[in-house]
mmCIF file of C-alpha atoms in Angstrom:
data_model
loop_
_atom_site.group_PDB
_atom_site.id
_atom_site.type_symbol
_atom_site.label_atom_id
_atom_site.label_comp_id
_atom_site.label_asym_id
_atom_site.label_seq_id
_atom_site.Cartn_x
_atom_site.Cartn_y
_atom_site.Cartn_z
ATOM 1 C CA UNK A 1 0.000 0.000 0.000
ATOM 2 C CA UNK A 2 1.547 3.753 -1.116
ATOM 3 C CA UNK A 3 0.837 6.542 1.215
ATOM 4 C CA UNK A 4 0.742 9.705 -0.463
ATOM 5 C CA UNK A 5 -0.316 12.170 1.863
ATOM 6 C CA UNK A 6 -3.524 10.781 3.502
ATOM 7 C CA UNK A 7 -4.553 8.885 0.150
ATOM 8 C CA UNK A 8 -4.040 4.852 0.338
ATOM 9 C CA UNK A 9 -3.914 3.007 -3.107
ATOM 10 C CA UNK A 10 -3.853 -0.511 -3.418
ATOM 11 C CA UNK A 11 -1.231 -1.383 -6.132
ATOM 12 C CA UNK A 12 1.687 -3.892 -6.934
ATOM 13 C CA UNK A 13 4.930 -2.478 -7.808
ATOM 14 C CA UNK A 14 6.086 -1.787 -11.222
ATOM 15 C CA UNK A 15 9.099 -3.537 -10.682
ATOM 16 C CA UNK A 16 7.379 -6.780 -9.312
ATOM 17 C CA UNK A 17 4.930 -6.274 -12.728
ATOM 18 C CA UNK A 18 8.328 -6.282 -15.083
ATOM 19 C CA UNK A 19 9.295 -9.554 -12.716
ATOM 20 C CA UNK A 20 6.804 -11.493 -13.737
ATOM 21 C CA UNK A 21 6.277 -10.821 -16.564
ATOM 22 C CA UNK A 22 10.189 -12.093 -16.814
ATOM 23 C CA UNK A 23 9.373 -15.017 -15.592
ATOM 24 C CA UNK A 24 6.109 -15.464 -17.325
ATOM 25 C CA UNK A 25 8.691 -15.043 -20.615
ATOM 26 C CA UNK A 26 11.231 -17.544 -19.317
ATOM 27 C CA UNK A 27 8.475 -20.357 -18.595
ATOM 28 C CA UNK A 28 7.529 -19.903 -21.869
ATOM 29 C CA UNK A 29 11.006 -20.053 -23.571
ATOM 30 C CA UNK A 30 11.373 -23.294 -21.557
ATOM 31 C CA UNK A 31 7.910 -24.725 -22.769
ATOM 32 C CA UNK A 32 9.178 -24.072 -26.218
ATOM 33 C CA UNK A 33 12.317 -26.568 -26.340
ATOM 34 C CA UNK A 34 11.460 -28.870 -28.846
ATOM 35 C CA UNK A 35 8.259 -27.462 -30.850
ATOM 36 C CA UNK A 36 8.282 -27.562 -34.528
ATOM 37 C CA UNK A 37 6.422 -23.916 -34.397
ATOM 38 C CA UNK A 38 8.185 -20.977 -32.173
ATOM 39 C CA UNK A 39 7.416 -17.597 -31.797
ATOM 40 C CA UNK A 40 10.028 -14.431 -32.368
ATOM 41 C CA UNK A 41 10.188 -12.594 -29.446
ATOM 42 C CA UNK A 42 10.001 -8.676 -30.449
ATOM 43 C CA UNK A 43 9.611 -5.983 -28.245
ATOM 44 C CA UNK A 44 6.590 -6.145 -25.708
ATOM 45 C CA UNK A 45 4.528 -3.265 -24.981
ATOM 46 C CA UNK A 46 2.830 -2.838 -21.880
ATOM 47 C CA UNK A 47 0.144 0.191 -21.280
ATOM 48 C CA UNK A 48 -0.312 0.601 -17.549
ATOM 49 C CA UNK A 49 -1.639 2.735 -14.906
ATOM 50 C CA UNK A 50 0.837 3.772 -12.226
ATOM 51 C CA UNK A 51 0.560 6.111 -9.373
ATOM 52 C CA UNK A 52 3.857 7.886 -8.009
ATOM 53 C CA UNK A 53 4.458 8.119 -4.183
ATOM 54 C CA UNK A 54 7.925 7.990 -1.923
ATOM 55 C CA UNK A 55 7.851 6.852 1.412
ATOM 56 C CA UNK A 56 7.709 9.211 4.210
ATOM 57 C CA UNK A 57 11.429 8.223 5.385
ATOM 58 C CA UNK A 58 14.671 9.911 4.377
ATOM 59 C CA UNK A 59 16.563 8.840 1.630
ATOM 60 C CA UNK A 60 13.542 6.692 -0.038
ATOM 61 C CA UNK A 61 12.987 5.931 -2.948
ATOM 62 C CA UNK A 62 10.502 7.360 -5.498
ATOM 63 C CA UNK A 63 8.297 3.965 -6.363
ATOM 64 C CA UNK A 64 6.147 3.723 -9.595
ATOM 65 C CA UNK A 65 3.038 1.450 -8.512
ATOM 66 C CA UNK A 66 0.840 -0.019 -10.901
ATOM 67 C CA UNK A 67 -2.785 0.587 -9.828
ATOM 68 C CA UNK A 68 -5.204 -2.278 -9.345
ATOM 69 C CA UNK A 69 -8.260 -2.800 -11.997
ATOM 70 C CA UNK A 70 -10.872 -0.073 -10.211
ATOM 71 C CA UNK A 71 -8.814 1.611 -8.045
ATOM 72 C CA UNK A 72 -8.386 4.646 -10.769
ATOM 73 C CA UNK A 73 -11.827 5.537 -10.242
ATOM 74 C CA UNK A 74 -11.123 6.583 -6.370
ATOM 75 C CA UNK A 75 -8.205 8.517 -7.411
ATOM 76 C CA UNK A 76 -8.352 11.949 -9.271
ATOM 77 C CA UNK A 77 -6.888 11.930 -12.392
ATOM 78 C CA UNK A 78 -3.870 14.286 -11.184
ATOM 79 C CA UNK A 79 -2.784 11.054 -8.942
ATOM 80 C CA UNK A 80 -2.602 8.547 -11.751
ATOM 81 C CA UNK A 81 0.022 8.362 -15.089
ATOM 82 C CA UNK A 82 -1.132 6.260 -18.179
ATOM 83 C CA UNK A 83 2.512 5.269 -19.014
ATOM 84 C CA UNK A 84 3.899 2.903 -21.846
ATOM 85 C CA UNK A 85 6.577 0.791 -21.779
ATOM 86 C CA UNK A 86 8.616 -0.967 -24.980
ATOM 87 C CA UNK A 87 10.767 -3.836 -23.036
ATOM 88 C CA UNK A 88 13.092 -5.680 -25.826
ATOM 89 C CA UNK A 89 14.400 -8.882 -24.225
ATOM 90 C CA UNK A 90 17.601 -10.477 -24.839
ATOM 91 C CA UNK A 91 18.646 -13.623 -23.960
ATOM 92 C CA UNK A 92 21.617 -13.293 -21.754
ATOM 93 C CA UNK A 93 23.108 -16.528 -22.338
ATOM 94 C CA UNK A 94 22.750 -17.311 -26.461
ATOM 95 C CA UNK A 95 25.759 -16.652 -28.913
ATOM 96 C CA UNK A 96 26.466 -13.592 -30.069
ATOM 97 C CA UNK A 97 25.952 -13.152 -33.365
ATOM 98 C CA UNK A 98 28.251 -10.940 -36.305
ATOM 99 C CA UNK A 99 26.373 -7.794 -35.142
ATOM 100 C CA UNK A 100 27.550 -8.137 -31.512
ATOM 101 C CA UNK A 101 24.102 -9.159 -30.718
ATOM 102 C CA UNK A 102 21.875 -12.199 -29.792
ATOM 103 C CA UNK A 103 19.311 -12.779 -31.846
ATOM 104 C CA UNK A 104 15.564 -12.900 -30.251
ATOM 105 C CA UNK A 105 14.610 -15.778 -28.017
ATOM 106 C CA UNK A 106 11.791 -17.674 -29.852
ATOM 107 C CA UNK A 107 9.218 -18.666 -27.295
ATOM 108 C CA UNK A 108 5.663 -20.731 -27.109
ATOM 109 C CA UNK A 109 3.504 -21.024 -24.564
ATOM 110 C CA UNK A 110 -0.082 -21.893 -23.793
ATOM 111 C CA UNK A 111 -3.061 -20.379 -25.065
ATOM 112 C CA UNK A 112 -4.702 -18.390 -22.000
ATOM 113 C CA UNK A 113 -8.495 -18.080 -22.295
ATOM 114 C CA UNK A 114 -9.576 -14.561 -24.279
ATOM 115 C CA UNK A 115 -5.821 -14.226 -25.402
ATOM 116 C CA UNK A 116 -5.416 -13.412 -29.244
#
């Protein structure tokens, strides 16, 4: 929970957001060892709502939290930020290639309900 001033929101933190979604990326790299069909991993786009708030202590840190499904419509719109990010992942541990880079991981995973 971020305290900003006397206003509570209920959020997770960006960074634990970017975390998962790591690791949501990783299990799906894994699932893909030995399909016929893989997927080129290109840069992922994620639209979010995020609040701003740093804790009331000296020397904290300015945290980005990402704000629950509902919880915009108890803040004003001054206290939320529609931001985008553009991650591009790169596997750490594949050959470089000529260009100094390594080339996209190619993932799979499993359909999730409503995904297209």
């Amino acid at each position: 929970m971020l305290v900003m001033g006397v206003m509570h929101v209920a959020g997770v933190e960006l960074a634990a957001v970017i975390r998962q979604l790591r690791a949501e990326l990783s299990e799906a790299l894994t699932d893909s060892a030995g399909e016929r069909l893989r997927f080129r991993l290109g840069p992922v786009e994620m639209s979010l709502t995020v609040t701003v708030g740093r804790e009331a202590t000296p020397g904290a840190k300015i945290r980005f939290w990402v704000v629950e499904a509902g919880a915009e419509a108890k803040l004003s719109r001054e206290a939320v930020q529609e931001i985008k990010l553009v991650l591009t992942p790169e596997d750490m541990q594949a050959p470089v290639g000529p260009d100094g880079r390594a080339p996209a991981p190619l993932i799979k995973g499993s359909a999730i309900e409503g995904e297209r």
